[in-house]
């Protein structure tokens, strides 16, 4: 359900919670803090952010072809 601490560290490049939070904010990824003040990110939120159509802006819009 949530990214593991190791996954968040790998994705952000940071081990410290404060730096991970700054990285999450810079990308606009929603998170919550656990009781130890570590960021918790829903896997679906992370995947939604990095697989959205805005992440593929460099691809041409071909919807009009064949219409």
mmCIF file of C-alpha atoms in Angstrom:
data_model
loop_
_atom_site.group_PDB
_atom_site.id
_atom_site.type_symbol
_atom_site.label_atom_id
_atom_site.label_comp_id
_atom_site.label_asym_id
_atom_site.label_seq_id
_atom_site.Cartn_x
_atom_site.Cartn_y
_atom_site.Cartn_z
ATOM 1 C CA UNK A 1 0.000 0.000 0.000
ATOM 2 C CA UNK A 2 2.825 2.424 0.894
ATOM 3 C CA UNK A 3 6.294 2.825 -0.570
ATOM 4 C CA UNK A 4 8.873 1.206 1.678
ATOM 5 C CA UNK A 5 11.543 3.347 3.275
ATOM 6 C CA UNK A 6 14.065 1.785 0.879
ATOM 7 C CA UNK A 7 11.892 2.593 -2.155
ATOM 8 C CA UNK A 8 11.448 6.193 -1.068
ATOM 9 C CA UNK A 9 15.178 6.505 -0.466
ATOM 10 C CA UNK A 10 15.915 5.087 -3.923
ATOM 11 C CA UNK A 11 13.345 7.298 -5.662
ATOM 12 C CA UNK A 12 14.352 10.519 -3.933
ATOM 13 C CA UNK A 13 18.053 9.876 -3.542
ATOM 14 C CA UNK A 14 17.839 10.948 0.098
ATOM 15 C CA UNK A 15 18.011 8.940 3.320
ATOM 16 C CA UNK A 16 16.951 11.692 5.739
ATOM 17 C CA UNK A 17 13.223 12.269 6.194
ATOM 18 C CA UNK A 18 13.508 16.064 5.975
ATOM 19 C CA UNK A 19 15.201 15.817 2.578
ATOM 20 C CA UNK A 20 12.678 13.232 1.351
ATOM 21 C CA UNK A 21 9.847 15.573 2.359
ATOM 22 C CA UNK A 22 11.465 18.447 0.470
ATOM 23 C CA UNK A 23 11.835 16.205 -2.603
ATOM 24 C CA UNK A 24 8.198 15.046 -2.372
ATOM 25 C CA UNK A 25 7.003 18.664 -2.111
ATOM 26 C CA UNK A 26 9.093 19.698 -5.111
ATOM 27 C CA UNK A 27 7.298 17.083 -7.219
ATOM 28 C CA UNK A 28 3.864 17.759 -5.715
ATOM 29 C CA UNK A 29 3.513 14.223 -4.383
ATOM 30 C CA UNK A 30 1.036 13.866 -1.523
ATOM 31 C CA UNK A 31 2.321 12.256 1.662
ATOM 32 C CA UNK A 32 1.492 11.870 5.336
ATOM 33 C CA UNK A 33 3.830 11.712 8.307
ATOM 34 C CA UNK A 34 3.926 8.665 10.546
ATOM 35 C CA UNK A 35 4.379 8.918 14.297
ATOM 36 C CA UNK A 36 8.171 9.111 13.836
ATOM 37 C CA UNK A 37 7.683 12.052 11.409
ATOM 38 C CA UNK A 38 8.777 10.005 8.385
ATOM 39 C CA UNK A 39 6.928 10.559 5.110
ATOM 40 C CA UNK A 40 4.497 7.851 4.030
ATOM 41 C CA UNK A 41 3.544 7.811 0.357
ATOM 42 C CA UNK A 42 0.755 5.745 -1.112
ATOM 43 C CA UNK A 43 2.111 3.590 -3.911
ATOM 44 C CA UNK A 44 -0.860 4.566 -6.094
ATOM 45 C CA UNK A 45 -0.122 8.286 -5.554
ATOM 46 C CA UNK A 46 3.517 7.801 -6.516
ATOM 47 C CA UNK A 47 2.625 5.750 -9.619
ATOM 48 C CA UNK A 48 -0.122 8.186 -10.639
ATOM 49 C CA UNK A 49 2.292 11.082 -10.493
ATOM 50 C CA UNK A 50 5.004 9.435 -12.575
ATOM 51 C CA UNK A 51 2.699 7.802 -15.136
ATOM 52 C CA UNK A 52 0.387 10.768 -15.758
ATOM 53 C CA UNK A 53 -0.029 12.235 -19.232
ATOM 54 C CA UNK A 54 1.864 15.331 -18.104
ATOM 55 C CA UNK A 55 4.924 13.135 -17.590
ATOM 56 C CA UNK A 56 4.780 12.295 -21.310
ATOM 57 C CA UNK A 57 4.628 15.819 -22.722
ATOM 58 C CA UNK A 58 7.373 15.094 -25.256
ATOM 59 C CA UNK A 59 5.214 12.551 -27.083
ATOM 60 C CA UNK A 60 3.297 13.828 -30.116
ATOM 61 C CA UNK A 61 -0.494 14.096 -29.935
ATOM 62 C CA UNK A 62 -1.694 11.663 -32.608
ATOM 63 C CA UNK A 63 -5.401 11.611 -31.696
ATOM 64 C CA UNK A 64 -6.405 13.631 -34.754
ATOM 65 C CA UNK A 65 -4.856 11.185 -37.256
ATOM 66 C CA UNK A 66 -7.449 9.055 -39.006
ATOM 67 C CA UNK A 67 -10.328 11.244 -37.929
#
